[in-house]
Short mmCIF file of C-alpha atoms in Angstrom, two decimals:
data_model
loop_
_atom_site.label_atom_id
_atom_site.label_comp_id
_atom_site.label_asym_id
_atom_site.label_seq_id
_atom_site.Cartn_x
_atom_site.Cartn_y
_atom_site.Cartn_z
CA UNK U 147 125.77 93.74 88.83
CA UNK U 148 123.01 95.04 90.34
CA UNK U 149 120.24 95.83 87.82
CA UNK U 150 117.10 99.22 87.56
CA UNK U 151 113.99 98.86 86.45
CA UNK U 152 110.73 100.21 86.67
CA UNK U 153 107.65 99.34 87.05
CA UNK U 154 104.01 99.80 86.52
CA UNK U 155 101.31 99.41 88.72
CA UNK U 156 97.40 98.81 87.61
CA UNK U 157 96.43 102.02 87.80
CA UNK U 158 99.79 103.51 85.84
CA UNK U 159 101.92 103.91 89.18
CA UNK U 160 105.49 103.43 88.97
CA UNK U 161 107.58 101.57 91.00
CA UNK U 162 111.79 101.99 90.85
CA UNK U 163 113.74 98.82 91.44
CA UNK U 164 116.80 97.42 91.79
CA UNK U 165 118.39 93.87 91.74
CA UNK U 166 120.49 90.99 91.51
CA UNK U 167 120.29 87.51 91.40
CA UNK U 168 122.58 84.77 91.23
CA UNK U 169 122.30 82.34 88.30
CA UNK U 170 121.70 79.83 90.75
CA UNK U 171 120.01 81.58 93.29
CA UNK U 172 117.11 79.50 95.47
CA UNK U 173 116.16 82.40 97.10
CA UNK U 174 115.03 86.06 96.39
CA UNK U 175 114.70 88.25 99.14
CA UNK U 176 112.35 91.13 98.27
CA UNK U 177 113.42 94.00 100.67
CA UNK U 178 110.98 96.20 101.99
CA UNK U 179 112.28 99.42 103.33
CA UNK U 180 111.25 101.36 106.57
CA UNK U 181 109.62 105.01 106.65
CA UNK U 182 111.29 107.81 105.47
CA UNK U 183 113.62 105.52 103.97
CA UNK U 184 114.53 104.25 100.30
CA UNK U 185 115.57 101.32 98.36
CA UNK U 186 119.06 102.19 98.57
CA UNK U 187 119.37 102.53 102.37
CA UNK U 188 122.08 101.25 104.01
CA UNK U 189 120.06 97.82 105.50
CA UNK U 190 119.56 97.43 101.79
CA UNK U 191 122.96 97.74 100.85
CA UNK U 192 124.04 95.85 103.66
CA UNK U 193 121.53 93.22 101.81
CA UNK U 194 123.18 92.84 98.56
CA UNK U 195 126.84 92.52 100.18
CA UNK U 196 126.08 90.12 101.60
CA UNK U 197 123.00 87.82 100.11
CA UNK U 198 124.48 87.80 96.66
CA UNK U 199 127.67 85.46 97.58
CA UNK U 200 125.42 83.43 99.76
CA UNK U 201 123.70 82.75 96.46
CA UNK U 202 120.75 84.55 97.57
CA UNK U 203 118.98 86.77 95.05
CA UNK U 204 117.93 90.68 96.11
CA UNK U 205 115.26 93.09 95.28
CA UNK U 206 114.71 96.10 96.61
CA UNK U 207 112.15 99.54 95.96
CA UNK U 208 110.42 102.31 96.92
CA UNK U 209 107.63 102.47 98.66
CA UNK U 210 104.73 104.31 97.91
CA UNK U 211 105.68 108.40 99.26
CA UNK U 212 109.36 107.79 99.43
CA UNK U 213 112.61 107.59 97.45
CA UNK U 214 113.74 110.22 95.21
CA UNK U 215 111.74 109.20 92.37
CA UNK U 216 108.00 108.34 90.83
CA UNK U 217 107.18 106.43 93.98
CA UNK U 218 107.38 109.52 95.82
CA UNK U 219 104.20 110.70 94.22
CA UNK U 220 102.70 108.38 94.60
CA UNK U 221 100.00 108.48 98.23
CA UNK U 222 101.09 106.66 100.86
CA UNK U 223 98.69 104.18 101.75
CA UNK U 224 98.75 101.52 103.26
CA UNK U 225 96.56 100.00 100.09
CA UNK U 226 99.03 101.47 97.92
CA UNK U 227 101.83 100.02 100.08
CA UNK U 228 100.63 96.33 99.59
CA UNK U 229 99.68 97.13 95.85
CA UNK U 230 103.42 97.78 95.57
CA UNK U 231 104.76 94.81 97.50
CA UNK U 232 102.55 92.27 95.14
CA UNK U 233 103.35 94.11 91.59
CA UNK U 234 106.93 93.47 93.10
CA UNK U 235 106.43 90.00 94.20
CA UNK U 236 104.64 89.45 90.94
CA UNK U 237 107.66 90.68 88.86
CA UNK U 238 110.14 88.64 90.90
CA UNK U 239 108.31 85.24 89.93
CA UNK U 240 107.60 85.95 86.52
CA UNK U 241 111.05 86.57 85.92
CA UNK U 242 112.38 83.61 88.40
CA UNK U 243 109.92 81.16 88.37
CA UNK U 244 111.79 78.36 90.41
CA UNK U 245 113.47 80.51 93.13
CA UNK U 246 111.75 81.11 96.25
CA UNK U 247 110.31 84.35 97.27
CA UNK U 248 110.89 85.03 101.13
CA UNK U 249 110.80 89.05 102.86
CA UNK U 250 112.99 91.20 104.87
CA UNK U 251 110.58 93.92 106.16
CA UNK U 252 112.57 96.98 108.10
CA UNK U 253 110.64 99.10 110.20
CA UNK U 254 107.62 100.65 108.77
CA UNK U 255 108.42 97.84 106.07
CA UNK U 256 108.26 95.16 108.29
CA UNK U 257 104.84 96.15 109.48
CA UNK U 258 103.65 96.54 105.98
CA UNK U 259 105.01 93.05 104.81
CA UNK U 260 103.08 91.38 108.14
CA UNK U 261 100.20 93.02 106.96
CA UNK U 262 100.27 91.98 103.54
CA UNK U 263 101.31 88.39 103.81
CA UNK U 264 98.26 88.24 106.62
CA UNK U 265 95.94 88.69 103.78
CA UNK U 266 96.58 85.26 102.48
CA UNK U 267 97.52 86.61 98.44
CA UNK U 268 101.39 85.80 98.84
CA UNK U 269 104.12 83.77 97.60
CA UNK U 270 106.33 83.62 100.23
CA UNK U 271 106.28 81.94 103.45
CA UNK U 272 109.47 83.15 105.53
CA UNK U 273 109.37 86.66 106.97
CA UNK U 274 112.87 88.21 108.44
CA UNK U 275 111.62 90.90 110.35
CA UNK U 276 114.12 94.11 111.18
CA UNK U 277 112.77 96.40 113.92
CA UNK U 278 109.48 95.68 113.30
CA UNK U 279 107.30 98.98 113.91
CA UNK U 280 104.49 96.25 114.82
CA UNK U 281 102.81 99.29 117.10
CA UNK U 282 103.14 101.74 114.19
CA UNK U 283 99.75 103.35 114.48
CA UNK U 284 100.85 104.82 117.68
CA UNK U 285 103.58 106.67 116.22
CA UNK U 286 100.84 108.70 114.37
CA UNK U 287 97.72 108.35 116.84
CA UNK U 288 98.72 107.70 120.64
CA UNK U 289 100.06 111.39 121.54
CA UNK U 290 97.92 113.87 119.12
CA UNK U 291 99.47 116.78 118.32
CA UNK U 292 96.87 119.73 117.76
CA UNK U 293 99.44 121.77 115.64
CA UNK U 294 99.29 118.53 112.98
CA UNK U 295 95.81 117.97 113.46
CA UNK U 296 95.11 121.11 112.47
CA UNK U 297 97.04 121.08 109.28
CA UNK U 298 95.86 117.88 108.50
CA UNK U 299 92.21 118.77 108.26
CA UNK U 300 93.26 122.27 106.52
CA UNK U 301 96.23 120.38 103.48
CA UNK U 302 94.57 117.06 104.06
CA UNK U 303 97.97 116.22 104.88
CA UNK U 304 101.19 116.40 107.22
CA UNK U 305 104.72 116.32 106.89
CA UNK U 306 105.95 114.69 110.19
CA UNK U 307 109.83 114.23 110.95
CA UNK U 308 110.37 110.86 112.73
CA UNK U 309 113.99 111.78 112.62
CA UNK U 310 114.53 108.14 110.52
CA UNK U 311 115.90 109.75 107.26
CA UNK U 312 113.93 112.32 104.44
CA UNK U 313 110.61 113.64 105.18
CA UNK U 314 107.72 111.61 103.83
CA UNK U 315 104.01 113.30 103.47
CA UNK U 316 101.78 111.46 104.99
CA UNK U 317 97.74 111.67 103.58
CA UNK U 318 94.45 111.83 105.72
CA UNK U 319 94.13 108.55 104.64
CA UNK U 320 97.05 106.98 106.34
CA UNK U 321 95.52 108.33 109.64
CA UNK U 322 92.22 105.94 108.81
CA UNK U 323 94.32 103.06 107.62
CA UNK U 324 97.09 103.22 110.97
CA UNK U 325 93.75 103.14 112.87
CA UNK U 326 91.89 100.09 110.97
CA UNK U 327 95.33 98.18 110.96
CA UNK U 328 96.50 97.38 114.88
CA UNK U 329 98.93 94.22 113.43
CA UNK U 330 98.45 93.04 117.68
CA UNK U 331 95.22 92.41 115.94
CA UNK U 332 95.54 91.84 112.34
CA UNK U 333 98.66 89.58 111.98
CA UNK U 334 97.83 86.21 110.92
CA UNK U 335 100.67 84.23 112.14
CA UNK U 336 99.74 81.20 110.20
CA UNK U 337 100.41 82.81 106.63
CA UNK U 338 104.40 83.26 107.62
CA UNK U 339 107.47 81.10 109.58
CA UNK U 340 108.57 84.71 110.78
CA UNK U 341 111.79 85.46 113.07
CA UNK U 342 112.81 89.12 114.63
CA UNK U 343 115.76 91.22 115.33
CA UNK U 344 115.25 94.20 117.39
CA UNK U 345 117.84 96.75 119.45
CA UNK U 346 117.55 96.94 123.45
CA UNK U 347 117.59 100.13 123.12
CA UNK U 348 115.01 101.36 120.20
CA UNK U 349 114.16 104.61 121.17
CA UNK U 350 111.61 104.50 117.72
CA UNK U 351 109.74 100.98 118.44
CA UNK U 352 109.62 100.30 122.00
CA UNK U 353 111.12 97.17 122.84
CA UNK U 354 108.86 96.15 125.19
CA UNK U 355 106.12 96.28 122.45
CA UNK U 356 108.48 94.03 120.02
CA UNK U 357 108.92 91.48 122.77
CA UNK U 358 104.85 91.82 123.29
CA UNK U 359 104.21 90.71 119.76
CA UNK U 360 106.78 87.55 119.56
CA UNK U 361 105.43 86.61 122.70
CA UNK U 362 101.96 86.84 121.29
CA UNK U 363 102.28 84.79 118.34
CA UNK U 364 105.22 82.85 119.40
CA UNK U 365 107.86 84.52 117.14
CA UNK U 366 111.43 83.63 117.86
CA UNK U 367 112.92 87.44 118.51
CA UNK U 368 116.81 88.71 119.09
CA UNK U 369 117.49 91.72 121.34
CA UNK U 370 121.00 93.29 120.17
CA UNK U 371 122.17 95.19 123.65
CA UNK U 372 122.84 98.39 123.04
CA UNK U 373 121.60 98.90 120.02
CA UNK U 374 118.97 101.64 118.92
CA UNK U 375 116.32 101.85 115.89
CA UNK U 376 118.93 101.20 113.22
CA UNK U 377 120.92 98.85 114.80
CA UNK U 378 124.00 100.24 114.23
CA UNK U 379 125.98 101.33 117.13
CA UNK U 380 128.31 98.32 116.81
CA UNK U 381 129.66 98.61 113.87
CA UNK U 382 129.38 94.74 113.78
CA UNK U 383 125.55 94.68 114.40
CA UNK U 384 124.45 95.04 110.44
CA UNK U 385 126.39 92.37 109.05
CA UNK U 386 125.41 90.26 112.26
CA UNK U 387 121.68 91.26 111.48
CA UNK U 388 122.92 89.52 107.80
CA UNK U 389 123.73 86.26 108.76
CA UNK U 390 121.08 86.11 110.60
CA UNK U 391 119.35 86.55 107.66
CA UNK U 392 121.09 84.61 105.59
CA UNK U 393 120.85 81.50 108.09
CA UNK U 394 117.02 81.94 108.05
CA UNK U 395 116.30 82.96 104.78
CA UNK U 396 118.56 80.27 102.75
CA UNK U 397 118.01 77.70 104.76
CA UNK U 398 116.61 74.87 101.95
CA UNK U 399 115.62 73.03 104.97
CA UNK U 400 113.28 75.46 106.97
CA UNK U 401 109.52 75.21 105.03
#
């Protein structure tokens, strides 16, 4: 059954969650959602189908700006964004002290999680990595649009539609923090065994730039054919993207 709770950051943030965990479980993937997404997206659900009989524990929440509940008010930054993932990684082994914590980062998630772990302040130390937005300052800073800049310097804000799922605001700050954080540059490969899963035919996060990062830091990486951004076109692809998961995740041999 999986399990809500909430909970609070240092500076009286809240965080919705939701679980489950085997009795058993070695493993507990924390789950860390892409933009304009939520905890209970459909990689997520596709998460607990299938972890929790492989005896592998889930976690999932929202992100700082998203969701439909206090996390949305809370600013998206990318400070607040790693705040989140290590009050969540915190809770996770308090509560299961002998299982071991390991990430599946989706998108915007994915780029937040290899930004985090880079830090060197983390538990885990295997990274499943779901089309990885690993160039997601450009999506925000390579093609200006004057229209946004302009109501970004007059609300101090924007409200930009990627087209991924519900409309997230996006502070002034964000824009300083996409450009301080190129993950080309700030990834520290050493921190994380890290695989990737990306589709041939992302229209989101270019391909080419996902098979530029494995190739720089010698990441093992998957190209579905066909496949876009959600990697869903086959209906076969998500529970594919699973066992691949599964395989890499709850491996007791793999360190």
């Amino acid at each position: 059954m999986i399990t809500e709770t909430k909970l609070k950051k240092e500076t009286g943030a809240l965080i919705p969650v939701i679980y489950q965990v085997p009795e058993s479980a070695k493993q507990i993937v924390i789950m860390v959602h892409g933009f304009e997404s939520l905890k209970e997206c459909s990689t997520g659900q596709m998460l607990f189908r299938k972890m929790i009989p492989a005896n592998i524990g889930v976690v999932a929440y929202d992100q700082p700006g998203h969701g439909t509940e206090e996390a949305r008010r809370e600013a998206l930054t990318l400070q607040n964004c790693k705040d989140s993932l290590r009050c969540v990684e915190d809770f996770v082994h308090e509560k299961y002290p002998d299982a071991e914590i390991v990430y599946f980062g989706s998108s915007f998630g994915a780029y937040v999680t290899a930004l985090y772990v880079s830090d060197g302040n983390h538990r885990g130390r295997r990274f499943f990595m779901r089309s990885a937005a690993v160039n997601m300052p450009d999506l925000f800073l390579k093609n200006p649009d004057p229209e946004m800049e302009e109501k970004l310097k007059a609300d101090g804000y924007v409200e930009p539609d990627l087209g991924t799922g519900q409309i997230v605001q996006v502070p002034l700050q964000m824009f300083d923090d996409f450009r301080e954080n190129n993950l080309f540059e700030k990834f520290n490969k050493d921190e994380v065994s890290a695989v990737m899963v990306h589709g041939e035919k992302d229209a989101v996060i270019d391909p080419a730039e996902a098979k530029a990062f494995a190739s720089k830091f010698n990441i093992p990486i998957t190209f579905f054919p066909g496949e876009n951004h959600s990697i869903c076109v086959n209906p076969d692809s998500p529970d594919r993207v699973g066992d691949m998961a599964i395989e890499f995740l709850g491996n007791n041999t793999l360190k």
